[in-house]
């Protein structure tokens, strides 16, 4: 089993992105994100530095800390997407958290250490999935046998060997003669052994019999006669057992033939709707966490650990064969992997390549003129609590302690109200790389609609194609949509590329609603179509404020 796991792990290298050069990393990010060259170059260098650090001597490697990044820019310009795509490219454990969800110690809310626990959970899930993929063939074999046992109970069990019949309870061990006066015939008898295992035929027993008194010669002759009779009885019993075995073999062959027929039907998918009864594990639930203040994830983690220790309960349920296959496959895959190996590999990957994206960090920055009262009472405390995590600390998780010295932290914020200098100096020092992302204009919106691998226009085309509706955007229509997005962003709040979502929904909302009724159809999206659908929304300032 371990060999299967090792082979599967070698075939699927999760760190493939670490072999890319910075230029290649930027090229990969360009497939999904438009513009923001500075930010892409910064994260590409940070990712490449990780590969360089791992090639150094261990003594020097430990002293090189990651260069954390602070992204500054308005919402909707690609800050989160850059970090997410980078982690996916590198095969690194990744989580996105919001700084506003955390509070300092003493207040009800999430503890800052929970971000490391969440990252570790993501790493465990990633490694577990990779190992389960490596043993999927063996798991499917076991699932097939289990389903056949459910469909034809008893056919998969091996015939039990017939138990040998118990030996004779009364065993003669010799003869004796009593004649105290040496006159007359005397009394002749036979010594017997009752309820004790027969050692007469064993070598040790033979040695004991060989050392017996010579006067027991007649008794041995009597035993030989009795043993011959017993041998005839054993031969007769063996003949009878052989006949029974022949009958059992015939029945077993019939059962195997039936089982193989069911196997063919199962593989052909003809038994998917058959109802079977399976036994599943049921983990006990603890609903009392809502009543307790403090760190909810710590309490839930502890209670889940207790539940897993006791194994939970088991219950029977009726499901289809298709559903039973999914349940059994998950259980068998879980049995085939080594949990300790999963935890160890996940912890190493998290400590060496993990990425935590802290969004909305500008919301916990305290402006100097505001003082320390009101809603800002906990903001500076959150910064102080985040500082040791970013600087390097050891956080206890249910998979073991995790060290954050070499986890890459990427923080982001719009900083429209506050400034990066409003963060506490110690936290500013832990984000030495600062990148300002550019606002998006008409040209960037036009590229976002057409260039990325999964561009917005392609998404809407594929969605309506499922309803047998074919839409075709003309270049003039795309140009108009991009200019409208830029115009509305300048007039209202600047929400970046998210404005394109609102405009396209306003444009195609009616068509999406009526698609099942008008299909099949081919509808061109022209400049006139765009102006007709969006004219009222764009010209009416009040209406546009609510819709766009």
Short mmCIF file of C-alpha atoms in Angstrom, two decimals:
data_model
loop_
_atom_site.label_atom_id
_atom_site.label_comp_id
_atom_site.label_asym_id
_atom_site.label_seq_id
_atom_site.Cartn_x
_atom_site.Cartn_y
_atom_site.Cartn_z
CA UNK A 1 0.00 0.00 0.00
CA UNK A 2 2.80 2.39 0.86
CA UNK A 3 4.45 1.67 -2.48
CA UNK A 4 1.27 2.66 -4.30
CA UNK A 5 1.14 5.90 -2.34
CA UNK A 6 4.78 6.72 -3.02
CA UNK A 7 4.45 6.05 -6.73
CA UNK A 8 1.37 8.21 -6.98
CA UNK A 9 3.03 11.03 -5.10
CA UNK A 10 6.04 10.94 -7.40
CA UNK A 11 3.91 11.05 -10.52
CA UNK A 12 1.96 14.08 -9.35
CA UNK A 13 4.41 16.76 -8.35
CA UNK A 14 2.51 19.44 -6.42
CA UNK A 15 5.45 21.85 -6.58
CA UNK A 16 5.59 22.09 -10.37
CA UNK A 17 5.24 25.89 -10.24
CA UNK A 18 8.45 26.20 -8.26
CA UNK A 19 10.46 25.19 -11.32
CA UNK A 20 9.12 28.11 -13.37
CA UNK A 21 11.21 31.21 -13.88
CA UNK A 22 9.77 34.60 -12.85
CA UNK A 23 9.10 35.43 -16.49
CA UNK A 24 7.21 32.17 -16.97
CA UNK A 25 5.20 32.79 -13.80
CA UNK A 26 4.13 36.21 -15.09
CA UNK A 27 3.18 34.64 -18.42
CA UNK A 28 0.97 32.10 -16.64
CA UNK A 29 -0.71 34.82 -14.60
CA UNK A 30 -1.34 36.83 -17.76
CA UNK A 31 -3.67 34.05 -18.95
CA UNK A 32 -6.16 34.93 -16.23
CA UNK A 33 -5.40 38.48 -15.05
CA UNK A 34 -5.19 41.62 -17.17
CA UNK A 35 -2.53 44.22 -16.41
CA UNK A 36 -0.93 44.75 -12.97
CA UNK A 37 2.60 43.99 -14.17
CA UNK A 38 4.21 45.29 -10.97
CA UNK A 39 2.17 43.03 -8.72
CA UNK A 40 2.78 40.01 -10.95
CA UNK A 41 6.52 40.60 -10.97
CA UNK A 42 6.59 40.97 -7.18
CA UNK A 43 4.76 37.68 -6.49
CA UNK A 44 6.81 35.91 -9.18
CA UNK A 45 10.06 36.93 -7.49
CA UNK A 46 8.68 35.92 -4.07
CA UNK A 47 7.75 32.49 -5.40
CA UNK A 48 11.10 32.02 -7.12
CA UNK A 49 12.97 33.03 -3.95
CA UNK A 50 11.37 30.08 -2.20
CA UNK A 51 12.89 27.71 -4.71
CA UNK A 52 16.25 29.41 -4.31
CA UNK A 53 16.09 29.19 -0.51
CA UNK A 54 15.43 25.45 -0.56
CA UNK A 55 18.64 24.92 -2.55
CA UNK A 56 20.85 26.56 0.10
CA UNK A 57 22.65 24.98 3.02
CA UNK A 58 20.33 24.20 5.97
CA UNK A 59 22.13 26.61 8.28
CA UNK A 60 21.73 29.55 5.90
CA UNK A 61 18.26 28.45 4.77
CA UNK A 62 16.75 28.91 8.23
CA UNK A 63 17.84 32.55 8.41
CA UNK A 64 16.26 33.62 5.13
CA UNK A 65 12.72 34.86 5.79
CA UNK A 66 10.14 35.34 3.03
CA UNK A 67 9.61 38.87 1.75
CA UNK A 68 5.96 39.46 2.53
CA UNK A 69 3.98 41.66 0.15
CA UNK A 70 1.52 44.50 0.78
CA UNK A 71 -0.78 45.17 -2.18
CA UNK A 72 -2.39 48.61 -2.33
CA UNK A 73 -5.22 49.29 -4.74
CA UNK A 74 -8.99 49.75 -5.12
CA UNK A 75 -11.40 46.84 -5.04
CA UNK A 76 -11.86 44.75 -8.16
CA UNK A 77 -8.40 45.23 -9.69
CA UNK A 78 -7.17 41.64 -9.16
CA UNK A 79 -5.40 41.56 -5.77
CA UNK A 80 -7.08 38.38 -4.55
CA UNK A 81 -7.00 36.71 -7.95
CA UNK A 82 -3.24 37.22 -8.28
CA UNK A 83 -2.59 35.53 -4.92
CA UNK A 84 -5.04 32.68 -5.61
CA UNK A 85 -3.66 31.95 -9.06
CA UNK A 86 -0.11 32.07 -7.72
CA UNK A 87 -0.89 29.47 -5.06
CA UNK A 88 -2.64 27.23 -7.58
CA UNK A 89 0.29 27.56 -9.96
CA UNK A 90 2.78 26.59 -7.24
CA UNK A 91 0.60 23.84 -5.74
CA UNK A 92 0.87 25.55 -2.35
CA UNK A 93 -1.66 25.44 0.50
CA UNK A 94 -3.59 28.71 0.33
CA UNK A 95 -6.30 30.49 2.31
CA UNK A 96 -7.86 33.94 2.05
CA UNK A 97 -8.87 35.63 5.30
CA UNK A 98 -10.28 39.02 6.13
CA UNK A 99 -8.60 41.07 8.81
CA UNK A 100 -11.94 42.49 9.95
CA UNK A 101 -13.07 39.04 11.12
CA UNK A 102 -10.45 38.92 13.86
CA UNK A 103 -10.43 40.55 17.28
CA UNK A 104 -7.75 40.90 19.89
CA UNK A 105 -7.65 38.66 22.94
CA UNK A 106 -10.47 39.45 25.34
CA UNK A 107 -13.11 40.17 22.70
CA UNK A 108 -15.61 37.76 21.21
CA UNK A 109 -14.50 36.81 17.70
CA UNK A 110 -11.97 34.78 15.80
CA UNK A 111 -8.48 34.35 17.15
CA UNK A 112 -5.71 35.35 14.74
CA UNK A 113 -4.05 31.96 15.19
CA UNK A 114 -7.06 30.38 13.51
CA UNK A 115 -5.71 31.51 10.13
CA UNK A 116 -2.77 29.13 10.58
CA UNK A 117 -5.10 26.33 11.63
CA UNK A 118 -7.23 26.98 8.55
CA UNK A 119 -4.13 26.87 6.36
CA UNK A 120 -3.08 23.59 7.93
CA UNK A 121 -6.56 22.17 7.30
CA UNK A 122 -6.27 23.21 3.66
CA UNK A 123 -2.85 21.55 3.44
CA UNK A 124 -4.14 18.31 4.96
CA UNK A 125 -7.05 18.23 2.54
CA UNK A 126 -4.70 18.86 -0.40
CA UNK A 127 -2.27 16.09 0.56
CA UNK A 128 -5.09 13.67 1.40
CA UNK A 129 -6.66 14.21 -2.01
CA UNK A 130 -3.36 13.59 -3.75
CA UNK A 131 -2.77 10.35 -1.82
CA UNK A 132 -6.33 9.18 -2.44
CA UNK A 133 -5.87 9.79 -6.15
CA UNK A 134 -2.78 7.57 -6.03
CA UNK A 135 -4.71 4.62 -4.55
CA UNK A 136 -7.92 5.05 -6.54
CA UNK A 137 -7.44 1.78 -8.49
CA UNK A 138 -7.10 -0.34 -5.36
CA UNK A 139 -10.02 1.48 -3.74
CA UNK A 140 -12.25 0.80 -6.73
CA UNK A 141 -11.40 -2.90 -6.58
CA UNK A 142 -12.39 -3.06 -2.94
CA UNK A 143 -15.56 -1.11 -3.58
CA UNK A 144 -16.57 -3.51 -6.33
CA UNK A 145 -16.15 -6.50 -4.04
CA UNK A 146 -18.07 -4.76 -1.27
CA UNK A 147 -20.94 -3.95 -3.63
CA UNK A 148 -21.07 -7.55 -4.79
CA UNK A 149 -21.28 -8.65 -1.17
CA UNK A 150 -24.20 -6.28 -0.68
CA UNK A 151 -25.96 -7.47 -3.84
CA UNK A 152 -25.27 -11.19 -3.27
CA UNK A 153 -24.64 -11.72 0.46
CA UNK A 154 -22.45 -14.71 1.23
CA UNK A 155 -21.10 -15.30 -2.26
CA UNK A 156 -17.84 -13.52 -1.59
CA UNK A 157 -16.99 -15.38 1.61
CA UNK A 158 -14.47 -18.17 1.43
CA UNK A 159 -15.70 -21.58 2.47
CA UNK A 160 -14.59 -22.32 5.99
CA UNK A 161 -12.46 -25.41 6.52
CA UNK A 162 -14.44 -28.16 8.20
CA UNK A 163 -13.36 -28.52 11.77
CA UNK A 164 -11.71 -31.84 12.60
CA UNK A 165 -13.82 -34.15 14.66
CA UNK A 166 -12.74 -34.42 18.26
CA UNK A 167 -10.61 -37.41 19.14
CA UNK A 168 -11.66 -40.26 21.35
CA UNK A 169 -12.51 -39.15 24.86
CA UNK A 170 -11.63 -42.54 26.38
CA UNK A 171 -8.14 -43.69 25.42
CA UNK A 172 -6.54 -46.97 26.60
CA UNK A 173 -3.01 -46.47 27.87
CA UNK A 174 -2.00 -49.96 29.02
CA UNK A 175 -2.92 -53.17 30.88
CA UNK A 176 -2.35 -54.23 34.46
CA UNK A 177 -2.59 -57.45 36.53
CA UNK A 178 -3.47 -57.83 40.20
CA UNK A 179 -2.54 -61.10 41.96
CA UNK A 180 -1.35 -60.33 45.48
CA UNK A 181 -1.03 -63.98 46.63
CA UNK A 182 0.44 -65.28 43.38
CA UNK A 183 -2.26 -67.90 43.50
CA UNK A 184 -5.03 -68.30 41.01
CA UNK A 185 -5.67 -66.35 37.86
CA UNK A 186 -5.76 -62.92 39.56
CA UNK A 187 -7.42 -59.81 38.09
CA UNK A 188 -6.49 -58.43 34.71
CA UNK A 189 -7.59 -54.89 33.72
CA UNK A 190 -6.91 -52.03 31.30
CA UNK A 191 -5.80 -48.52 32.29
CA UNK A 192 -7.68 -45.73 30.48
CA UNK A 193 -7.30 -41.97 30.08
CA UNK A 194 -10.51 -39.88 30.25
CA UNK A 195 -10.94 -36.29 29.04
CA UNK A 196 -7.23 -35.66 28.39
CA UNK A 197 -5.72 -35.01 24.92
CA UNK A 198 -4.44 -38.11 23.19
CA UNK A 199 -0.64 -38.01 23.19
CA UNK A 200 -0.38 -41.67 22.34
CA UNK A 201 0.50 -41.13 18.69
CA UNK A 202 2.89 -38.22 19.32
CA UNK A 203 6.65 -38.79 19.43
CA UNK A 204 6.75 -37.73 23.07
CA UNK A 205 3.99 -40.18 23.84
CA UNK A 206 5.87 -42.92 22.06
CA UNK A 207 8.94 -42.22 24.14
CA UNK A 208 6.88 -42.54 27.27
CA UNK A 209 5.36 -45.77 26.02
CA UNK A 210 8.76 -47.15 25.06
CA UNK A 211 9.92 -46.50 28.61
CA UNK A 212 6.95 -48.31 30.11
CA UNK A 213 7.21 -51.50 32.05
CA UNK A 214 7.67 -54.68 30.03
CA UNK A 215 4.60 -56.14 31.74
CA UNK A 216 2.45 -53.80 29.58
CA UNK A 217 3.21 -55.67 26.37
CA UNK A 218 -0.16 -57.32 26.24
CA UNK A 219 -1.77 -53.90 26.76
CA UNK A 220 0.10 -52.47 23.74
CA UNK A 221 -1.17 -55.35 21.63
CA UNK A 222 -4.73 -54.54 22.67
CA UNK A 223 -4.12 -50.85 21.83
CA UNK A 224 -2.81 -51.76 18.39
CA UNK A 225 -6.03 -53.61 17.68
CA UNK A 226 -8.11 -50.66 18.87
CA UNK A 227 -6.01 -48.20 16.85
CA UNK A 228 -6.56 -50.26 13.72
CA UNK A 229 -10.29 -50.05 14.29
CA UNK A 230 -10.01 -46.32 14.83
CA UNK A 231 -8.05 -45.98 11.59
CA UNK A 232 -10.85 -47.73 9.71
CA UNK A 233 -13.34 -45.31 11.28
CA UNK A 234 -11.18 -42.33 10.28
CA UNK A 235 -10.91 -43.58 6.70
CA UNK A 236 -14.67 -43.91 6.52
CA UNK A 237 -15.07 -40.40 7.94
CA UNK A 238 -12.62 -39.00 5.38
CA UNK A 239 -14.56 -40.60 2.55
CA UNK A 240 -17.73 -39.02 3.89
CA UNK A 241 -16.00 -35.64 4.29
CA UNK A 242 -14.64 -35.87 0.74
CA UNK A 243 -18.13 -36.43 -0.60
CA UNK A 244 -19.39 -33.43 1.35
CA UNK A 245 -16.47 -31.34 0.07
CA UNK A 246 -17.33 -32.29 -3.50
CA UNK A 247 -20.89 -31.13 -2.97
CA UNK A 248 -19.58 -27.90 -1.38
CA UNK A 249 -17.27 -27.27 -4.33
CA UNK A 250 -20.19 -27.64 -6.74
CA UNK A 251 -22.27 -25.17 -4.74
CA UNK A 252 -19.30 -22.78 -4.48
CA UNK A 253 -18.79 -22.87 -8.25
CA UNK A 254 -22.45 -21.98 -8.77
CA UNK A 255 -22.18 -19.12 -6.33
CA UNK A 256 -19.03 -17.82 -8.02
CA UNK A 257 -20.75 -18.00 -11.40
CA UNK A 258 -23.65 -15.93 -10.06
CA UNK A 259 -21.23 -13.46 -8.51
CA UNK A 260 -19.42 -13.00 -11.81
CA UNK A 261 -22.70 -12.37 -13.59
CA UNK A 262 -23.48 -9.64 -11.08
CA UNK A 263 -19.98 -8.26 -11.58
CA UNK A 264 -20.63 -7.86 -15.31
CA UNK A 265 -23.96 -6.15 -14.67
CA UNK A 266 -22.36 -3.87 -12.11
CA UNK A 267 -19.59 -2.83 -14.48
CA UNK A 268 -22.09 -2.20 -17.25
CA UNK A 269 -24.00 0.19 -14.99
CA UNK A 270 -27.22 -1.85 -15.02
CA UNK A 271 -27.51 -2.02 -11.22
CA UNK A 272 -27.02 1.66 -10.40
CA UNK A 273 -30.62 2.14 -9.19
CA UNK A 274 -30.73 -1.06 -7.12
CA UNK A 275 -31.32 -0.34 -3.43
CA UNK A 276 -28.83 -1.82 -0.96
CA UNK A 277 -28.32 -1.47 2.77
CA UNK A 278 -24.96 -0.23 3.98
CA UNK A 279 -23.49 0.62 7.37
CA UNK A 280 -21.95 4.07 7.66
CA UNK A 281 -20.07 5.84 10.41
CA UNK A 282 -21.95 8.59 12.15
CA UNK A 283 -19.91 11.20 13.97
CA UNK A 284 -21.71 12.69 16.96
CA UNK A 285 -22.61 16.35 16.73
CA UNK A 286 -22.04 18.88 19.50
CA UNK A 287 -24.42 21.84 19.13
CA UNK A 288 -23.30 23.54 22.34
CA UNK A 289 -20.56 25.64 20.74
CA UNK A 290 -23.03 28.40 19.93
CA UNK A 291 -23.58 28.92 23.63
CA UNK A 292 -19.94 29.35 24.56
CA UNK A 293 -17.91 32.50 23.99
CA UNK A 294 -14.30 32.63 22.96
CA UNK A 295 -12.65 30.78 20.12
CA UNK A 296 -15.31 28.60 18.49
CA UNK A 297 -12.90 26.83 16.16
CA UNK A 298 -10.78 25.67 19.10
CA UNK A 299 -13.78 24.18 20.88
CA UNK A 300 -15.11 22.55 17.72
CA UNK A 301 -11.66 21.16 16.93
CA UNK A 302 -11.35 19.65 20.40
CA UNK A 303 -14.83 18.13 20.32
CA UNK A 304 -14.27 16.70 16.84
CA UNK A 305 -11.05 15.14 18.13
CA UNK A 306 -12.94 13.50 20.98
CA UNK A 307 -15.57 12.23 18.55
CA UNK A 308 -12.95 10.74 16.25
CA UNK A 309 -11.22 9.11 19.24
CA UNK A 310 -14.37 7.22 20.20
CA UNK A 311 -15.08 6.45 16.57
CA UNK A 312 -18.61 7.82 16.51
CA UNK A 313 -21.63 5.63 15.99
CA UNK A 314 -22.72 3.40 13.14
CA UNK A 315 -26.07 3.30 11.46
CA UNK A 316 -27.63 1.46 8.56
CA UNK A 317 -29.18 3.27 5.64
CA UNK A 318 -30.79 2.32 2.35
CA UNK A 319 -29.15 3.88 -0.67
CA UNK A 320 -28.79 3.19 -4.36
CA UNK A 321 -25.78 1.35 -5.71
CA UNK A 322 -24.51 4.58 -7.27
CA UNK A 323 -24.63 6.38 -3.93
CA UNK A 324 -23.20 3.37 -2.08
CA UNK A 325 -20.24 3.37 -4.46
CA UNK A 326 -19.43 6.96 -3.53
CA UNK A 327 -19.69 6.29 0.21
CA UNK A 328 -17.67 3.08 0.06
CA UNK A 329 -15.03 4.65 -2.18
CA UNK A 330 -14.50 7.44 0.33
CA UNK A 331 -14.20 4.93 3.17
CA UNK A 332 -11.84 2.61 1.32
CA UNK A 333 -9.65 5.51 0.15
CA UNK A 334 -9.46 6.69 3.75
CA UNK A 335 -8.34 3.22 4.88
CA UNK A 336 -5.63 2.95 2.22
CA UNK A 337 -3.79 6.15 3.12
CA UNK A 338 -1.56 6.70 6.12
CA UNK A 339 -2.96 9.50 8.28
CA UNK A 340 0.34 10.14 10.00
CA UNK A 341 2.06 10.47 6.65
CA UNK A 342 -0.65 12.89 5.48
CA UNK A 343 -0.20 15.09 8.56
CA UNK A 344 3.58 15.07 8.28
CA UNK A 345 3.59 15.89 4.57
CA UNK A 346 0.94 18.60 5.00
CA UNK A 347 2.79 20.24 7.88
CA UNK A 348 6.04 20.32 5.92
CA UNK A 349 4.30 21.76 2.86
CA UNK A 350 2.48 24.41 4.90
CA UNK A 351 5.65 25.51 6.69
CA UNK A 352 7.74 25.68 3.53
CA UNK A 353 5.28 26.79 0.81
CA UNK A 354 2.06 27.96 2.50
CA UNK A 355 0.47 31.27 1.45
CA UNK A 356 -1.93 33.33 3.58
CA UNK A 357 -3.74 36.22 1.90
CA UNK A 358 -4.95 38.81 4.44
CA UNK A 359 -7.55 41.03 2.79
CA UNK A 360 -9.02 44.28 4.09
CA UNK A 361 -5.97 44.98 6.21
CA UNK A 362 -6.59 48.71 5.79
CA UNK A 363 -9.78 48.32 7.86
CA UNK A 364 -7.75 47.58 11.01
CA UNK A 365 -5.36 50.52 10.46
CA UNK A 366 -5.94 53.25 13.07
CA UNK A 367 -5.63 56.86 11.95
CA UNK A 368 -3.71 59.03 14.37
CA UNK A 369 -6.36 61.70 14.77
CA UNK A 370 -9.09 59.21 15.68
CA UNK A 371 -7.74 58.25 19.06
CA UNK A 372 -8.44 54.89 20.66
CA UNK A 373 -12.16 54.99 21.37
CA UNK A 374 -15.27 53.92 19.53
CA UNK A 375 -15.09 51.22 16.86
CA UNK A 376 -11.29 51.38 16.77
CA UNK A 377 -10.87 49.92 20.25
CA UNK A 378 -9.80 46.49 18.95
CA UNK A 379 -8.10 47.39 15.68
CA UNK A 380 -4.63 48.08 16.99
CA UNK A 381 -4.92 45.01 19.21
CA UNK A 382 -5.59 42.87 16.12
CA UNK A 383 -2.44 44.27 14.54
CA UNK A 384 -0.43 43.36 17.62
CA UNK A 385 -1.85 39.83 17.55
CA UNK A 386 -1.15 39.42 13.83
CA UNK A 387 2.43 40.62 14.25
CA UNK A 388 3.90 37.48 15.91
CA UNK A 389 2.14 35.24 13.39
CA UNK A 390 3.68 37.14 10.48
CA UNK A 391 7.02 37.50 12.22
CA UNK A 392 7.27 33.80 13.00
CA UNK A 393 5.61 31.74 15.72
CA UNK A 394 4.55 28.19 16.50
CA UNK A 395 0.81 27.56 16.47
CA UNK A 396 -0.70 24.41 17.92
CA UNK A 397 -3.15 22.59 15.65
CA UNK A 398 -4.84 19.22 15.93
CA UNK A 399 -2.29 17.92 13.41
CA UNK A 400 0.67 19.10 15.48
CA UNK A 401 2.58 22.38 15.94
CA UNK A 402 3.04 24.53 12.82
CA UNK A 403 5.86 27.04 12.49
CA UNK A 404 5.08 30.21 10.52
CA UNK A 405 8.65 31.42 9.94
CA UNK A 406 8.59 30.69 6.21
CA UNK A 407 4.91 31.08 5.34
CA UNK A 408 4.38 33.80 2.73
CA UNK A 409 1.92 36.48 3.83
CA UNK A 410 0.29 38.72 1.23
CA UNK A 411 -1.77 41.58 2.66
CA UNK A 412 -4.08 43.78 0.62
CA UNK A 413 -6.24 46.83 1.10
CA UNK A 414 -7.70 49.80 -0.73
CA UNK A 415 -6.35 52.32 1.82
CA UNK A 416 -8.87 54.97 0.70
CA UNK A 417 -9.55 56.23 4.23
CA UNK A 418 -6.36 55.18 5.99
CA UNK A 419 -2.76 54.89 4.76
CA UNK A 420 -0.19 52.10 5.06
CA UNK A 421 1.68 54.33 7.51
CA UNK A 422 -1.33 54.06 9.87
CA UNK A 423 -0.39 50.45 10.57
CA UNK A 424 1.80 49.91 13.61
CA UNK A 425 5.51 50.26 12.67
CA UNK A 426 6.36 46.66 13.59
CA UNK A 427 3.70 45.32 11.22
CA UNK A 428 4.82 47.67 8.44
CA UNK A 429 8.32 46.25 8.76
CA UNK A 430 7.06 42.71 8.23
CA UNK A 431 5.73 43.67 4.76
CA UNK A 432 8.85 45.05 3.06
CA UNK A 433 7.50 44.72 -0.50
CA UNK A 434 4.76 47.22 -1.33
CA UNK A 435 3.02 47.14 -4.68
CA UNK A 436 0.45 49.66 -5.86
CA UNK A 437 -2.06 48.25 -8.29
CA UNK A 438 -3.44 50.44 -11.05
CA UNK A 439 -7.09 51.35 -11.48
CA UNK A 440 -8.78 49.78 -14.48
CA UNK A 441 -9.95 51.83 -17.45
CA UNK A 442 -11.72 51.25 -20.74
CA UNK A 443 -8.82 49.43 -22.40
CA UNK A 444 -8.39 47.04 -19.45
CA UNK A 445 -12.14 46.33 -19.38
CA UNK A 446 -12.08 45.50 -23.08
CA UNK A 447 -9.22 43.06 -22.52
CA UNK A 448 -10.95 41.50 -19.49
CA UNK A 449 -14.02 40.82 -21.63
CA UNK A 450 -12.06 39.04 -24.37
CA UNK A 451 -8.49 38.01 -23.48
CA UNK A 452 -8.42 35.82 -20.34
CA UNK A 453 -8.75 32.07 -20.66
CA UNK A 454 -12.19 32.11 -19.05
CA UNK A 455 -13.26 35.60 -20.12
CA UNK A 456 -16.63 36.96 -19.03
CA UNK A 457 -18.12 36.91 -22.52
CA UNK A 458 -17.14 33.27 -22.94
CA UNK A 459 -18.74 32.43 -19.60
CA UNK A 460 -22.09 33.92 -20.62
CA UNK A 461 -21.93 32.24 -24.03
CA UNK A 462 -21.40 28.82 -22.49
CA UNK A 463 -24.11 29.34 -19.87
CA UNK A 464 -26.77 30.22 -22.48
CA UNK A 465 -25.55 27.47 -24.80
CA UNK A 466 -26.82 24.94 -22.26
CA UNK A 467 -30.32 26.29 -23.05
CA UNK A 468 -29.65 26.01 -26.81
CA UNK A 469 -29.28 29.79 -27.11
CA UNK A 470 -26.36 31.02 -29.19
CA UNK A 471 -25.24 34.59 -28.61
CA UNK A 472 -22.60 36.43 -30.60
CA UNK A 473 -21.05 39.72 -29.43
CA UNK A 474 -19.96 42.12 -32.14
CA UNK A 475 -16.73 44.11 -31.61
CA UNK A 476 -18.71 47.35 -31.39
CA UNK A 477 -20.90 45.92 -28.63
CA UNK A 478 -17.86 44.83 -26.61
CA UNK A 479 -16.31 48.27 -27.06
CA UNK A 480 -19.52 49.90 -25.80
CA UNK A 481 -19.68 47.64 -22.74
CA UNK A 482 -16.09 48.52 -21.80
CA UNK A 483 -16.73 52.24 -22.13
CA UNK A 484 -19.92 52.00 -20.08
CA UNK A 485 -18.08 50.19 -17.28
CA UNK A 486 -15.38 52.89 -17.18
CA UNK A 487 -17.97 55.67 -17.27
CA UNK A 488 -20.06 54.25 -14.42
CA UNK A 489 -16.97 53.61 -12.30
CA UNK A 490 -15.90 57.21 -12.70
CA UNK A 491 -19.37 58.54 -11.89
CA UNK A 492 -20.23 56.19 -9.02
CA UNK A 493 -18.03 54.11 -6.74
CA UNK A 494 -15.01 52.55 -8.42
CA UNK A 495 -15.48 48.81 -7.96
CA UNK A 496 -13.08 47.80 -10.72
CA UNK A 497 -13.77 44.77 -12.90
CA UNK A 498 -16.77 43.84 -10.79
CA UNK A 499 -18.64 46.56 -12.66
CA UNK A 500 -18.57 44.35 -15.75
CA UNK A 501 -20.61 41.72 -13.91
CA UNK A 502 -23.35 44.19 -13.07
CA UNK A 503 -23.48 45.56 -16.63
CA UNK A 504 -23.60 42.14 -18.27
CA UNK A 505 -26.31 40.98 -15.88
CA UNK A 506 -28.36 44.07 -16.72
CA UNK A 507 -27.77 43.42 -20.43
CA UNK A 508 -28.57 39.69 -20.49
CA UNK A 509 -30.90 39.34 -17.49
CA UNK A 510 -34.10 39.31 -19.55
CA UNK A 511 -32.65 36.89 -22.10
CA UNK A 512 -31.48 34.53 -19.35
CA UNK A 513 -34.99 34.52 -17.89
CA UNK A 514 -36.72 33.78 -21.20
CA UNK A 515 -34.08 31.39 -22.60
CA UNK A 516 -36.01 28.14 -21.92
CA UNK A 517 -39.07 29.55 -23.70
CA UNK A 518 -37.40 30.91 -26.85
CA UNK A 519 -34.79 28.19 -27.47
CA UNK A 520 -33.40 27.21 -29.87
CA UNK A 521 -32.35 30.61 -31.10
CA UNK A 522 -29.36 32.58 -32.32
CA UNK A 523 -29.24 36.14 -30.99
CA UNK A 524 -26.56 38.65 -32.05
CA UNK A 525 -25.50 41.15 -29.38
CA UNK A 526 -24.95 44.32 -31.40
CA UNK A 527 -24.30 47.95 -30.51
CA UNK A 528 -28.00 48.75 -30.94
CA UNK A 529 -28.95 45.85 -28.65
CA UNK A 530 -26.61 47.17 -25.93
CA UNK A 531 -27.90 50.72 -26.24
CA UNK A 532 -31.49 49.54 -26.17
CA UNK A 533 -31.11 47.40 -23.04
CA UNK A 534 -28.89 49.79 -21.06
CA UNK A 535 -30.01 53.23 -22.28
CA UNK A 536 -32.54 53.79 -19.52
CA UNK A 537 -30.19 52.57 -16.79
CA UNK A 538 -27.28 54.73 -17.96
CA UNK A 539 -29.25 57.93 -18.55
CA UNK A 540 -31.26 57.72 -15.33
CA UNK A 541 -28.73 58.59 -12.62
CA UNK A 542 -30.91 57.41 -9.75
CA UNK A 543 -31.80 54.13 -11.46
CA UNK A 544 -28.19 53.50 -12.43
CA UNK A 545 -27.09 54.06 -8.86
CA UNK A 546 -29.19 51.09 -7.73
CA UNK A 547 -28.73 48.76 -10.69
CA UNK A 548 -25.15 49.44 -11.74
#
